[in-house]
Tab-separated table of C-alpha atoms in Angstrom:
chain	number	residue	atom	x	y	z
A	145	MET	CA	5.058	-8.009	-39.530
A	146	SER	CA	2.900	-5.022	-38.696
A	147	LYS	CA	0.555	-7.305	-36.733
A	148	LYS	CA	3.445	-8.310	-34.468
A	149	LYS	CA	4.369	-4.689	-33.845
A	150	LYS	CA	0.758	-3.825	-33.014
A	151	SER	CA	0.431	-6.753	-30.623
A	152	GLU	CA	3.782	-5.937	-29.000
A	153	SER	CA	2.790	-2.319	-28.472
A	154	LYS	CA	-0.571	-3.428	-27.116
A	155	ASN	CA	1.182	-5.723	-24.652
A	156	GLY	CA	3.443	-2.848	-23.665
A	157	LYS	CA	0.424	-0.618	-23.122
A	158	GLU	CA	-1.303	-3.313	-21.082
A	159	TYR	CA	1.857	-3.725	-19.012
A	160	ALA	CA	2.007	0.026	-18.404
A	161	VAL	CA	-1.656	0.061	-17.373
A	162	ASP	CA	-1.002	-2.832	-14.979
A	163	ILE	CA	1.921	-0.954	-13.433
A	164	VAL	CA	-0.217	2.169	-12.960
A	165	LYS	CA	-2.974	0.062	-11.361
A	166	ASP	CA	-0.455	-1.496	-8.999
A	167	ILE	CA	0.897	1.921	-8.017
A	168	LEU	CA	-2.601	3.245	-7.347
A	169	ALA	CA	-3.446	0.124	-5.340
A	170	TRP	CA	-0.247	0.620	-3.330
A	171	LEU	CA	-1.197	4.229	-2.587
A	172	VAL	CA	-4.706	3.230	-1.505
A	173	VAL	CA	-3.480	0.371	0.696
A	174	THR	CA	-0.862	2.628	2.287
A	175	ALA	CA	-3.414	5.368	2.988
A	176	ILE	CA	-5.900	2.882	4.433
A	177	GLY	CA	-3.142	1.427	6.613
A	178	PHE	CA	-2.342	4.881	7.977
A	179	VAL	CA	-5.981	5.771	8.665
A	180	TYR	CA	-6.662	2.400	10.310
A	181	SER	CA	-3.608	2.524	12.555
A	182	MET	CA	-4.355	6.138	13.489
A	183	ALA	CA	-7.949	5.285	14.403
A	184	MET	CA	-6.940	2.244	16.449
A	185	LEU	CA	-4.242	4.159	18.314
A	186	LEU	CA	-6.629	7.023	19.064
A	187	LEU	CA	-9.178	4.548	20.412
A	188	ALA	CA	-6.503	2.815	22.469
A	189	SER	CA	-5.359	6.135	23.917
A	190	LEU	CA	-8.971	6.964	24.765
A	191	PHE	CA	-9.556	3.642	26.533
A	192	LEU	CA	-6.189	3.685	28.278
A	193	VAL	CA	-6.223	7.354	29.221
A	194	ASN	CA	-5.119	6.688	32.812
A	195	VAL	CA	-2.470	4.131	31.881
A	196	TRP	CA	-0.963	5.211	28.539
A	197	HIS	CA	0.044	8.870	28.489
A	198	VAL	CA	0.694	9.653	24.843
A	199	THR	CA	0.559	12.843	22.798
A	200	PHE	CA	-1.040	13.236	19.399
A	201	GLU	CA	2.388	13.694	17.798
A	202	GLU	CA	3.496	10.338	19.197
A	203	ILE	CA	0.361	8.693	17.799
A	204	VAL	CA	1.080	10.199	14.371
A	205	THR	CA	4.690	8.986	14.556
A	206	ILE	CA	3.637	5.461	15.497
A	207	SER	CA	1.029	5.497	12.719
A	208	LEU	CA	3.637	6.580	10.177
A	209	VAL	CA	5.926	3.731	11.229
A	210	LEU	CA	3.068	1.243	10.941
A	211	MET	CA	2.153	2.728	7.557
A	212	GLY	CA	5.728	2.163	6.382
A	213	ILE	CA	5.589	-1.461	7.506
A	214	VAL	CA	2.284	-1.996	5.691
A	215	SER	CA	3.668	-0.287	2.594
A	216	VAL	CA	6.805	-2.437	2.467
A	217	GLY	CA	4.734	-5.564	3.047
A	218	TYR	CA	2.355	-4.702	0.218
A	219	ILE	CA	5.248	-3.956	-2.122
A	220	GLY	CA	6.547	-7.431	-1.281
A	221	VAL	CA	3.165	-8.903	-2.211
A	222	LEU	CA	3.158	-7.020	-5.515
A	223	VAL	CA	6.685	-8.170	-6.370
A	224	TYR	CA	5.784	-11.766	-5.481
A	225	ARG	CA	2.701	-11.611	-7.726
A	226	ARG	CA	4.716	-10.199	-10.625
A	227	ARG	CA	7.435	-12.847	-10.377
A	228	HIS	CA	5.473	-15.971	-9.503
A	229	CYS	CA	1.958	-15.448	-10.790
A	230	GLY	CA	2.718	-13.896	-14.152
A	231	GLY	CA	1.465	-10.442	-13.269
A	232	ARG	CA	-1.858	-11.393	-11.677
């Protein structure tokens, strides 16, 4: 009986570690999405300086919106993996 309790608590700990890993992965993917979109928008504004008149605040706002889209999409991927792939 004590072996079952130990294995159940170990599975619970492994599950908690998996959740923490997923949260950290989500944070990293979200941050990378923001940095990438910011860099691409800054390059686009540099190349299109005579055509696209945009301020830095507008670029940050657009990057935040794109970051939110990437974040929601990645959360969807994580939920799909948890439900259909058994966690991984």
